[in-house]
Coordinates of C-alpha atoms in Angstrom, one line a residue:
M85 CA 27.9 -22.9 -7.7
E86 CA 26.3 -22.9 -4.3
R87 CA 28.1 -19.7 -3.3
L88 CA 27.1 -17.9 -6.5
A89 CA 23.4 -18.8 -5.9
I90 CA 23.6 -17.4 -2.4
V91 CA 25.0 -14.1 -3.6
I92 CA 22.4 -13.7 -6.3
C93 CA 19.7 -14.5 -3.8
A94 CA 20.9 -11.7 -1.5
G95 CA 20.8 -9.3 -4.3
S96 CA 17.2 -10.2 -5.3
A97 CA 16.0 -9.4 -1.8
L98 CA 16.3 -5.8 -2.8
G99 CA 13.2 -6.1 -4.9
Q100 CA 10.9 -7.8 -2.3
N101 CA 7.7 -6.1 -1.1
I102 CA 8.3 -4.6 2.4
I103 CA 4.7 -3.7 3.1
I104 CA 3.2 -6.1 5.6
N105 CA -0.3 -7.2 4.8
G106 CA -0.5 -5.0 1.7
D107 CA -3.2 -7.2 0.2
F108 CA -5.3 -7.0 3.4
E109 CA -5.7 -10.8 3.6
S110 CA -4.5 -11.0 7.2
N111 CA -7.5 -9.8 9.2
S112 CA -10.1 -11.0 11.7
A113 CA -13.2 -9.4 10.1
G114 CA -14.8 -12.7 9.2
S115 CA -17.2 -11.0 6.9
T116 CA -17.6 -7.6 5.2
Q117 CA -17.5 -4.8 7.8
F118 CA -18.8 -1.3 6.8
N119 CA -18.2 2.2 8.3
L120 CA -15.6 1.1 10.8
S121 CA -14.3 3.5 13.4
N122 CA -10.6 3.9 13.6
V123 CA -10.5 1.7 16.7
S124 CA -12.5 -1.1 15.1
F125 CA -10.6 -1.1 11.8
T126 CA -7.3 -1.2 13.7
S127 CA -8.5 -4.1 15.8
L128 CA -9.6 -6.1 12.8
M129 CA -6.9 -5.4 10.2
N130 CA -3.5 -6.9 11.2
N131 CA -0.4 -4.7 11.0
S132 CA -2.5 -1.6 10.3
T133 CA -3.6 1.5 12.2
A134 CA -6.6 3.7 11.1
F135 CA -6.4 7.4 11.9
G136 CA -8.6 9.3 9.5
T137 CA -11.2 11.9 10.5
S138 CA -14.0 10.3 8.5
E139 CA -13.8 7.0 10.3
E140 CA -15.7 5.1 7.7
L141 CA -13.2 2.5 6.4
D142 CA -14.7 -0.7 5.0
I143 CA -13.1 -4.2 5.1
I144 CA -14.8 -6.0 2.1
T145 CA -14.8 -9.5 0.9
G146 CA -16.2 -11.0 -2.3
L147 CA -18.8 -9.0 -4.1
S148 CA -20.4 -7.4 -1.0
L149 CA -19.8 -4.0 -2.5
G150 CA -18.4 -3.2 -6.0
I151 CA -16.1 -5.4 -7.9
A152 CA -14.3 -8.5 -6.5
P153 CA -10.9 -7.9 -4.8
Q154 CA -7.9 -7.6 -7.1
S155 CA -5.8 -10.0 -5.0
G156 CA -7.1 -12.7 -2.7
S157 CA -10.5 -12.4 -0.9
W158 CA -10.3 -8.9 0.7
K159 CA -10.0 -5.2 -0.2
V160 CA -10.4 -1.9 1.7
G161 CA -13.0 0.8 0.9
M162 CA -12.2 4.4 1.6
H163 CA -14.7 7.3 1.9
E164 CA -14.2 11.1 1.9
R165 CA -17.3 12.3 3.7
Q166 CA -18.5 15.3 1.6
G167 CA -15.7 17.5 2.9
L168 CA -16.2 16.5 6.5
G169 CA -13.3 14.1 6.8
V170 CA -11.1 11.5 5.0
D171 CA -10.4 7.9 5.7
A172 CA -6.8 7.1 6.4
F173 CA -4.7 4.2 7.6
S174 CA -1.1 3.0 7.8
L175 CA 0.6 -0.3 7.3
E176 CA 3.8 -1.6 8.9
L177 CA 6.9 -2.2 6.9
S178 CA 9.1 -5.2 7.3
Q179 CA 12.2 -3.0 7.1
P180 CA 12.4 0.8 7.4
V181 CA 12.5 3.1 4.5
V182 CA 15.7 5.1 4.3
A183 CA 15.8 8.7 3.2
G184 CA 17.7 9.1 -0.1
Q185 CA 17.1 5.6 -1.4
V186 CA 15.0 4.8 -4.4
Y187 CA 11.7 2.8 -4.1
D188 CA 9.1 1.3 -6.4
F189 CA 5.5 1.6 -5.3
S190 CA 2.4 0.0 -6.7
C191 CA -1.2 -0.6 -5.7
W192 CA -4.5 -1.4 -7.4
V193 CA -7.5 0.9 -7.2
A194 CA -11.1 1.0 -8.4
G195 CA -14.1 3.3 -7.9
L196 CA -17.8 2.8 -7.0
A197 CA -20.6 4.0 -9.3
D198 CA -23.0 4.8 -6.4
F199 CA -21.2 7.9 -5.4
A200 CA -21.2 11.5 -6.7
N201 CA -17.4 11.2 -7.2
P202 CA -17.1 7.5 -8.0
L203 CA -13.4 7.4 -8.8
L204 CA -11.2 7.1 -5.7
Q205 CA -8.6 9.9 -5.4
F206 CA -5.9 9.2 -2.9
E207 CA -2.4 10.0 -1.7
V208 CA 0.3 7.7 -0.2
G209 CA 2.8 8.9 2.4
L210 CA 5.7 7.7 4.5
S211 CA 5.7 8.2 8.2
G212 CA 7.6 7.3 11.3
L213 CA 4.4 7.0 13.3
A214 CA 1.5 4.6 12.8
N215 CA -1.2 7.3 13.4
D216 CA 0.3 10.2 11.4
F217 CA 0.1 10.6 7.6
G218 CA 3.7 11.9 7.3
T219 CA 5.1 13.0 3.9
T220 CA 3.3 12.5 0.6
V221 CA 5.2 10.5 -2.0
V222 CA 2.4 9.4 -4.4
F223 CA -0.9 10.7 -5.8
G224 CA -3.3 8.4 -7.6
T225 CA -6.8 8.1 -9.1
A226 CA -9.0 5.1 -9.9
A227 CA -9.8 5.0 -13.7
S228 CA -12.9 2.8 -13.6
T229 CA -15.7 1.5 -11.4
S230 CA -15.8 -1.9 -13.3
A231 CA -12.1 -2.8 -13.4
W232 CA -9.0 -2.4 -11.3
N233 CA -6.1 -0.2 -12.5
E234 CA -2.6 -0.2 -11.2
V235 CA -1.0 2.9 -9.9
T236 CA 2.8 2.9 -9.9
S237 CA 5.5 5.3 -9.0
T238 CA 9.3 5.3 -8.5
F239 CA 10.6 7.9 -6.0
V240 CA 13.5 8.9 -3.8
A241 CA 12.4 8.6 -0.2
P242 CA 12.3 12.1 1.3
V243 CA 12.3 10.8 4.9
N244 CA 13.1 7.8 7.0
A245 CA 9.9 5.8 7.7
S246 CA 8.5 2.7 9.5
H247 CA 5.0 2.9 8.0
I248 CA 3.4 3.6 4.7
T249 CA 0.1 5.6 4.8
V250 CA -2.9 6.1 2.6
R251 CA -5.7 8.6 2.7
N252 CA -8.4 10.0 0.4
F253 CA -7.4 13.1 -1.5
V254 CA -10.0 15.7 -0.6
A255 CA -12.9 15.6 -3.1
F256 CA -16.6 15.8 -2.2
N257 CA -18.2 12.3 -1.7
N258 CA -15.1 10.4 -2.9
Y259 CA -15.2 6.7 -2.5
G260 CA -13.2 3.7 -3.9
F261 CA -11.3 0.6 -3.2
I262 CA -7.6 -0.2 -2.8
D263 CA -5.8 -3.6 -2.8
N264 CA -2.5 -5.3 -3.3
M265 CA -0.1 -2.6 -2.2
S266 CA 3.7 -3.1 -2.8
L267 CA 6.8 -1.1 -1.9
S268 CA 10.3 -2.4 -2.8
L269 CA 13.8 -1.0 -2.7
V270 CA 15.4 -0.3 -6.1
P271 CA 19.0 -1.6 -6.3
A272 CA 21.6 1.2 -6.9
P273 CA 23.1 1.1 -10.5
G274 CA 25.7 -1.5 -10.8
T275 CA 24.6 -3.4 -7.6
A276 CA 23.4 -6.5 -9.5
L277 CA 26.5 -6.7 -11.7
A278 CA 28.8 -6.3 -8.6
L279 CA 27.1 -9.2 -6.9
L280 CA 27.5 -11.4 -10.0
V281 CA 31.2 -10.5 -10.2
L282 CA 31.7 -11.3 -6.5
G283 CA 29.9 -14.6 -6.9
A284 CA 32.0 -15.5 -9.9
R285 CA 35.2 -14.8 -8.0
R286 CA 34.2 -16.9 -5.1
R287 CA 33.7 -19.9 -7.4
R288 CA 37.3 -19.9 -8.3

């Protein structure tokens, strides 16, 4: 029975979130910080690098701006500055993305009513560099300023990558929040069954 449990556990690791600090809880901001330069955001948010041209990322706790975080105590605010630049950042992955493999992505987003374009529009990419957006794999839009909505996608990775990236999709005066990001490897068809059969054989 012990051997079977170990084999099943190894298979379940395929579905684990490989984004490090995808809920933004690991940071040294202390309190809400607005309009951060890329250098400041990078120094405060662990396992993350900011590289956008707008340089107005926000690290927000509680109800300092907009609705409460979707997960934990922190969320990130992103601003597209009226066509003059977009906010962008990357997060490290606990294991690299491999081109050709299938992944499940999800995150939670919300808008802010105070802006001309209150519903965050964004894109997610895969990159081999911390300060480069890389290749787009997901587009998403916030559906509300008063509630979080989940954006999900299943895709075949087009490139190898060590980082997942996020940036505003260009739209005038676009602002919104993102939280609780997840990326996990999807097992190939038959993988789970093969592991169970292997475990059963080892019990004999």
